[in-house]
Coordinates of C-alpha atoms and ligand atoms in Angstrom, one line a residue:
X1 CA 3.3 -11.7 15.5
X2 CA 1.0 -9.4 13.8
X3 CA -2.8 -11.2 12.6
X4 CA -1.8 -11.9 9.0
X5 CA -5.0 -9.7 8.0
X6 CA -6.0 -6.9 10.0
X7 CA -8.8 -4.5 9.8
X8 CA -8.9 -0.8 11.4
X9 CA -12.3 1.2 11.5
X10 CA -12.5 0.2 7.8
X11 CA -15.7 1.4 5.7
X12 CA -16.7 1.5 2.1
X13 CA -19.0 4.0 0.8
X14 CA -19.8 3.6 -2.9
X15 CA -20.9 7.0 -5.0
X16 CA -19.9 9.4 -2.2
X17 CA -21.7 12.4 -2.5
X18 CA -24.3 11.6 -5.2
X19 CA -27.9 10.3 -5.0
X20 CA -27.0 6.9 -5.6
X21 CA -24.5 6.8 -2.4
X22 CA -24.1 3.8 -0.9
X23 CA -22.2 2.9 2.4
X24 CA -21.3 -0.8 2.0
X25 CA -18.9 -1.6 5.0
X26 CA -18.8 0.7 8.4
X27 CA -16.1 0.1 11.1
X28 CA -15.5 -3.2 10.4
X29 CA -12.2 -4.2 13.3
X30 CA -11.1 -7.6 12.2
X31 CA -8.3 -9.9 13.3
X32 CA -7.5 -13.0 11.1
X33 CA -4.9 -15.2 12.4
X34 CA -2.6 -17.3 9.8
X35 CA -3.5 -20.1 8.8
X36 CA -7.3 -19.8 9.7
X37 CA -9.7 -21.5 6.8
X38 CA -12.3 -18.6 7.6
X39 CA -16.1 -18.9 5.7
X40 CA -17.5 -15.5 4.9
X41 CA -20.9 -15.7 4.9
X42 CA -23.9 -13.1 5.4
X43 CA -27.0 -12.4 2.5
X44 CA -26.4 -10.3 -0.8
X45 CA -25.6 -6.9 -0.2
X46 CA -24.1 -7.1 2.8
X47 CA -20.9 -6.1 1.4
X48 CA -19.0 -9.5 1.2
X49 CA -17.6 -8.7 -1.9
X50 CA -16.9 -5.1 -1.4
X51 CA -14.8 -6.8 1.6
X52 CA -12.8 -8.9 -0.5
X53 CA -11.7 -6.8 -2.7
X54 CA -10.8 -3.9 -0.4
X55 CA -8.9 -6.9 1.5
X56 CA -6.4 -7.6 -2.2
X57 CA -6.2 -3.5 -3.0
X58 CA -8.5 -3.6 -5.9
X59 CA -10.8 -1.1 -4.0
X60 CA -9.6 1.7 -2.0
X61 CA -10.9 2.2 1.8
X62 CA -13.1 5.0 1.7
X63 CA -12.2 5.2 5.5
X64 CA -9.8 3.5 8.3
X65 CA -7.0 0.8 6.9
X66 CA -6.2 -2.8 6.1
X67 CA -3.2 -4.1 7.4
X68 CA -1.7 -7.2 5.9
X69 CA 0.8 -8.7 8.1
X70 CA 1.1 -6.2 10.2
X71 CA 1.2 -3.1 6.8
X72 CA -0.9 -0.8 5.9
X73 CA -1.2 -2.0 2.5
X74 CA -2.3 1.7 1.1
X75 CA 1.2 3.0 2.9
X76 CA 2.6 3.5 -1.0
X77 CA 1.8 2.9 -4.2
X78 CA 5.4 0.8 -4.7
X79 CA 3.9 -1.7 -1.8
X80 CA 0.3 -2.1 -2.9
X81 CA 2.0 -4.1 -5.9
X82 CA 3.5 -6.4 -3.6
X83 CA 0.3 -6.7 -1.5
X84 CA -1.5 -7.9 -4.4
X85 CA 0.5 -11.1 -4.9
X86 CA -0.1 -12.0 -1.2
X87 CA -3.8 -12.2 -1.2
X88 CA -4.7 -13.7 -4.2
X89 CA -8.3 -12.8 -4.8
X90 CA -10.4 -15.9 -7.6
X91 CA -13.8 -14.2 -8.5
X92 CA -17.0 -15.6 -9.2
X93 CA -17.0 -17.6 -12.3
X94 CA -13.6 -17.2 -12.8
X95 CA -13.2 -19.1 -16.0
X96 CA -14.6 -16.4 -18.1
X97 CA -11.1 -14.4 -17.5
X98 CA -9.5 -17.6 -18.9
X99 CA -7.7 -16.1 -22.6
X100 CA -4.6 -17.9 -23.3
X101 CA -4.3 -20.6 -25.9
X102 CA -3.3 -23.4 -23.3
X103 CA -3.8 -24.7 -19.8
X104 CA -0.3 -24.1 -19.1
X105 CA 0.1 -20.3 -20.4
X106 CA -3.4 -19.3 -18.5
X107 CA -1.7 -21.0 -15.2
X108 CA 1.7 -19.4 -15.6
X109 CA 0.5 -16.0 -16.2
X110 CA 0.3 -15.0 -12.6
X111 CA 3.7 -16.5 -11.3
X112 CA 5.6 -14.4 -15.3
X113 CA 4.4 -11.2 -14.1
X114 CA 5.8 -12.0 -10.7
X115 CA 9.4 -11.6 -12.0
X116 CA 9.7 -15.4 -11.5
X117 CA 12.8 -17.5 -13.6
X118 CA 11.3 -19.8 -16.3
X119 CA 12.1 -22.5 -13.9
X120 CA 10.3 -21.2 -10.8
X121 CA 7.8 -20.1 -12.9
X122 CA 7.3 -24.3 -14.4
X123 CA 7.3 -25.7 -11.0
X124 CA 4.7 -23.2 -9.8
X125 CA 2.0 -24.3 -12.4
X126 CA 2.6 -28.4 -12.1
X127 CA 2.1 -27.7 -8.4
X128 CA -0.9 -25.7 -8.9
X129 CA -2.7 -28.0 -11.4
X130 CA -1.7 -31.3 -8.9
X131 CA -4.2 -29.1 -6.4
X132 CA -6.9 -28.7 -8.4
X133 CA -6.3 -32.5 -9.7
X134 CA -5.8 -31.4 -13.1
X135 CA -3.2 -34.0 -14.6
X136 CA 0.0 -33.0 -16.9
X137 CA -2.3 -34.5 -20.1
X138 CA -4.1 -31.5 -19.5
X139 CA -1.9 -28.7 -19.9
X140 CA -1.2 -28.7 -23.9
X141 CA -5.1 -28.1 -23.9
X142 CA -6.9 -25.3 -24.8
X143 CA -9.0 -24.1 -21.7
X144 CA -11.6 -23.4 -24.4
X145 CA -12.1 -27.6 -24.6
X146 CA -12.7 -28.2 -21.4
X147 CA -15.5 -28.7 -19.5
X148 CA -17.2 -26.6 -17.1
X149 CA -16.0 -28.1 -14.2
X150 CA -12.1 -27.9 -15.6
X151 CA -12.1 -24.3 -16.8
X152 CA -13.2 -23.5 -12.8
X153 CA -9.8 -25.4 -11.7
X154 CA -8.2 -24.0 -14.4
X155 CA -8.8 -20.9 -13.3
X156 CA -8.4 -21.5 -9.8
X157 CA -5.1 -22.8 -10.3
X158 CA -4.0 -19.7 -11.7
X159 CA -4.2 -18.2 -8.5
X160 CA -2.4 -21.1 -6.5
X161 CA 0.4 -20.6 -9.0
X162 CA 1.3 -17.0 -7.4
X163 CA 1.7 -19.0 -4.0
X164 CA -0.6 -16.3 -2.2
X165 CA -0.3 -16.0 1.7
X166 CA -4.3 -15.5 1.9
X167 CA -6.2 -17.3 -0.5
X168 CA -9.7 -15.7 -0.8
X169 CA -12.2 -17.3 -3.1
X170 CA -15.5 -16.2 -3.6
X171 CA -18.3 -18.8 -3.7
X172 CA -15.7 -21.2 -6.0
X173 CA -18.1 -24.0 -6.8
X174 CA -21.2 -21.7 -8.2
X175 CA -22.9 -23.4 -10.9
X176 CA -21.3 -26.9 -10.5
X177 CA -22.9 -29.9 -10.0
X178 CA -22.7 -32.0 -6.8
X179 CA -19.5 -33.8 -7.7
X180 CA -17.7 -30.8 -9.2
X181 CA -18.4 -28.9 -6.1
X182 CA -17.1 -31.8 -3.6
X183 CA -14.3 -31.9 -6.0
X184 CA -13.6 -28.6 -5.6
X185 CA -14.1 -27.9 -2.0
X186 CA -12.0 -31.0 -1.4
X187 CA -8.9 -29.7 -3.3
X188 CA -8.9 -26.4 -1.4
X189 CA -9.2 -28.1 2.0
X190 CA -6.1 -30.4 1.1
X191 CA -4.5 -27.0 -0.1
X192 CA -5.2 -25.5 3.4
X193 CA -3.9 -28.4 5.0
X194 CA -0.8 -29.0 3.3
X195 CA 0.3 -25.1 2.7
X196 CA -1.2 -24.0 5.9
X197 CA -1.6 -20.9 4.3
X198 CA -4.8 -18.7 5.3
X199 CA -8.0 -19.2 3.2
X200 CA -10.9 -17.2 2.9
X201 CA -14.2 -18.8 1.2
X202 CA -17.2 -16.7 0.5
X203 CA -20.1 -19.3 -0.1
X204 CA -23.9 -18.9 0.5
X205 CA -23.9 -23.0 1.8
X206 CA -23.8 -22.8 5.3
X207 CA -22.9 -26.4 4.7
X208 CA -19.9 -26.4 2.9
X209 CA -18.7 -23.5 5.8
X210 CA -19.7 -25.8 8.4
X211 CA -18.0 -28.5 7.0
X212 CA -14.5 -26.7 6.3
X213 CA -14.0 -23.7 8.1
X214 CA -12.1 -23.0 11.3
X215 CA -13.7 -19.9 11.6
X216 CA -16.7 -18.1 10.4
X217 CA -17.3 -14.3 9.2
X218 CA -21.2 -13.1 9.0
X219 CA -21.6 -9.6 7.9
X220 CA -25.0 -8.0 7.9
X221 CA -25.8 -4.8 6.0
X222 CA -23.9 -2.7 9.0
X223 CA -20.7 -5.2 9.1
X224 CA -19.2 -7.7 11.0
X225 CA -22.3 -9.6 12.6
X226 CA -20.0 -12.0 13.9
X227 CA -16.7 -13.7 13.8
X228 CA -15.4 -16.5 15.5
X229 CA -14.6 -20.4 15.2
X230 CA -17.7 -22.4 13.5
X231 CA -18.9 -23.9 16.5
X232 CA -19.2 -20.6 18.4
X233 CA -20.7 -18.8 15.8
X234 CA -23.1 -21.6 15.0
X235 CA -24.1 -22.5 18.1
X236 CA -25.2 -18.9 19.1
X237 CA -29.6 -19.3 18.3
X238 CA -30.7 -16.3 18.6
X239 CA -28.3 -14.8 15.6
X240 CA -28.4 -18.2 13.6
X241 CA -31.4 -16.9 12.6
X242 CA -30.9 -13.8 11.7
X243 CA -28.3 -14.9 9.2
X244 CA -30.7 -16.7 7.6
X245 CA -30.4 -20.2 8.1
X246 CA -33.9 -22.4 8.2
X247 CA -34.3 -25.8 9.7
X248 CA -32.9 -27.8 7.0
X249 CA -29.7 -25.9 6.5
X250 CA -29.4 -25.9 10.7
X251 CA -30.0 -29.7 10.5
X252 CA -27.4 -29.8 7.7
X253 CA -25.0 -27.3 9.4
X254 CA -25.3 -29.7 13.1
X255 CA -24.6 -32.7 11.4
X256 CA -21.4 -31.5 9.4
X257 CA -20.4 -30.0 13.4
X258 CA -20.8 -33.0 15.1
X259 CA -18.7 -35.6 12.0
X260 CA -15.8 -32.5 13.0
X261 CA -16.1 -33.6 16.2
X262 CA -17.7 -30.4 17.8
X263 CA -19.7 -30.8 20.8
X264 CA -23.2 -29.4 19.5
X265 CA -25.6 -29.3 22.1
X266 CA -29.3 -30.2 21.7
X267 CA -30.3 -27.4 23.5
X268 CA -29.0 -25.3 20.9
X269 CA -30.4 -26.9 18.3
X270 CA -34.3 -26.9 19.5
X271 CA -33.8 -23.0 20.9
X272 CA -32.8 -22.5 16.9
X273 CA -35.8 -24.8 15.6
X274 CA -38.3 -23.0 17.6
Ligands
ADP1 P1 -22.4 -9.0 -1.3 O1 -21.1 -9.4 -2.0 O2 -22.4 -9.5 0.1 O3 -23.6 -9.3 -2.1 P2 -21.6 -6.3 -2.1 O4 -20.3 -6.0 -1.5 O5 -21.6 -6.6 -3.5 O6 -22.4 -7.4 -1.2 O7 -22.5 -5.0 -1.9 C1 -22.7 -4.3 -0.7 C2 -23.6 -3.1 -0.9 O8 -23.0 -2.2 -1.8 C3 -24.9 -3.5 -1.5 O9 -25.9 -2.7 -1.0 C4 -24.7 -3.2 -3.0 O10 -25.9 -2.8 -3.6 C5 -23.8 -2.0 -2.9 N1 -22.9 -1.9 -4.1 C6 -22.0 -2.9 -4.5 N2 -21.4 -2.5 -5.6 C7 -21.8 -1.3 -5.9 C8 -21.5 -0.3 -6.9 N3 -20.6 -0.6 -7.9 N4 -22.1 0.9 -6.9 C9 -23.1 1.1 -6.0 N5 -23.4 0.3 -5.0 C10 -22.8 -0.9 -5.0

């Protein structure tokens, strides 16, 4: 069957035409399989974001396609709509698009303006706040009381409760401390796991990637650097890096690997040192 996200020759150019022109993406060719947990990494600018968003709709291809499931999703205007609710997109800091006047209204917006009954709609939220761990107490709230930490799941949940086939989040635990990021990353791996639906994290901790990702996505500012399963794409020196990554985030990175179970060679790991 078709890779549930597919890209062809696909390129972004922001400003076409003007001095301030900017070509963010060129030719990126991309094959993501279902139920991949993919970490998109690569430094600012190098277009992760314009990625993202091209891969939900919200920005138009300046050149070549995205296919979800096989569709170009840009076909029709009728099927972008439907496009949208399959790759559910949770910016950075996505509490600050939190508005209702409870927990429960903010979570059940998505799933209402999916045409959803009352009663599909209800069972969508409680399912989405068990995944983020936020307990039935909490829905009567007003997001507006809640901590930091909450108003992230919150929001997160939001975007479980339209049951997306990709889930794509982008760098979900910015700002949090130590245990509200474990917390976080933790829910979204027992998501993955028990939906087996396809997840997409953009996060600048190597760390966290190596510690959760099937696969790994590095653009640099001319595309896709590299894509392939974490121990491939970690394991390859001379790029490592390239992308960045000093000693203590390689030590880091080696030792999440090897609790996964990956067979990291020390041979790799001095070439990288050195
Ligand atoms: P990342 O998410 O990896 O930091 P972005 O996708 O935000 O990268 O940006 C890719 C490139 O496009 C950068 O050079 C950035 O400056 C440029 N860019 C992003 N948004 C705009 C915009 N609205 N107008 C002009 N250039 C932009």
């Amino acid at each position: 069957s078709a890779p549930v996200i597919e890209t062809r020759g696909l390129g972004y150019v922001y400003n076409p035409g003007l001095p301030t022109e900017k070509v963010a993406l060129r030719d990126v060719n991309l094959q993501i399989e279902r139920g991949e947990f993919v970490g998109v990494i690569g430094q600012t600018g190098s277009g992760k974001s314009t990625l993202i968003q091209q891969l939900n709709g919200l920005l138009r291809p300046t050149s070549g396609q995205v296919l979800i499931d096989g569709e170009d999703i840009w076909q029709d205007k009728e099927q972008l709509r439907r496009f949208r609710f399959k790759v559910g997109l949770c910016f950075q800091y996505p509490e600050y698009q939190l508005f209702e006047e409870s927990v429960y209204k903010d979570i059940s917006f998505g799933p209402k303006n999916m045409g959803l009954s009352e009663g599909e709609v209800d069972a969508r939220v409680r399912d989405a706040a068990r995944f983020v761990g936020l307990g039935e107490e909490m829905l009567d709230k007003s997001p507006f009381e809640l901590s930091g930490g909450q108003k992230r799941r919150v929001a997160i949940a939001g975007v479980l409760a339209m049951d997306p086939e990709v889930l794509i989040l982008d760098e979900p635990t910015a700002g949090l401390d130590p245990r509200g990021r474990d917390m976080i990353l933790g829910q979204i791996k027992a998501y993955h796991a028990e939906k087996g639906n396809t997840v997409l994290l953009v996060s600048h901790s190597m760390e966290d990637v190596a510690k959760f990702a099937t696969k790994v996505l590095v653009l640099n500012d001319t595309g896709v650097l590299l894509y392939g399963t974490v121990d491939e794409v970690f394991s390859r020196a001379e790029e490592i890096r390239a992308i960045g990554l000093g000693i203590p985030q390689i030590t880091q990175v080696f030792r999440a690997l090897r609790q996964r179970g990956y067979p990291v060679s020390d041979t790799v790991y001095t070439v990288a040192q050195a």
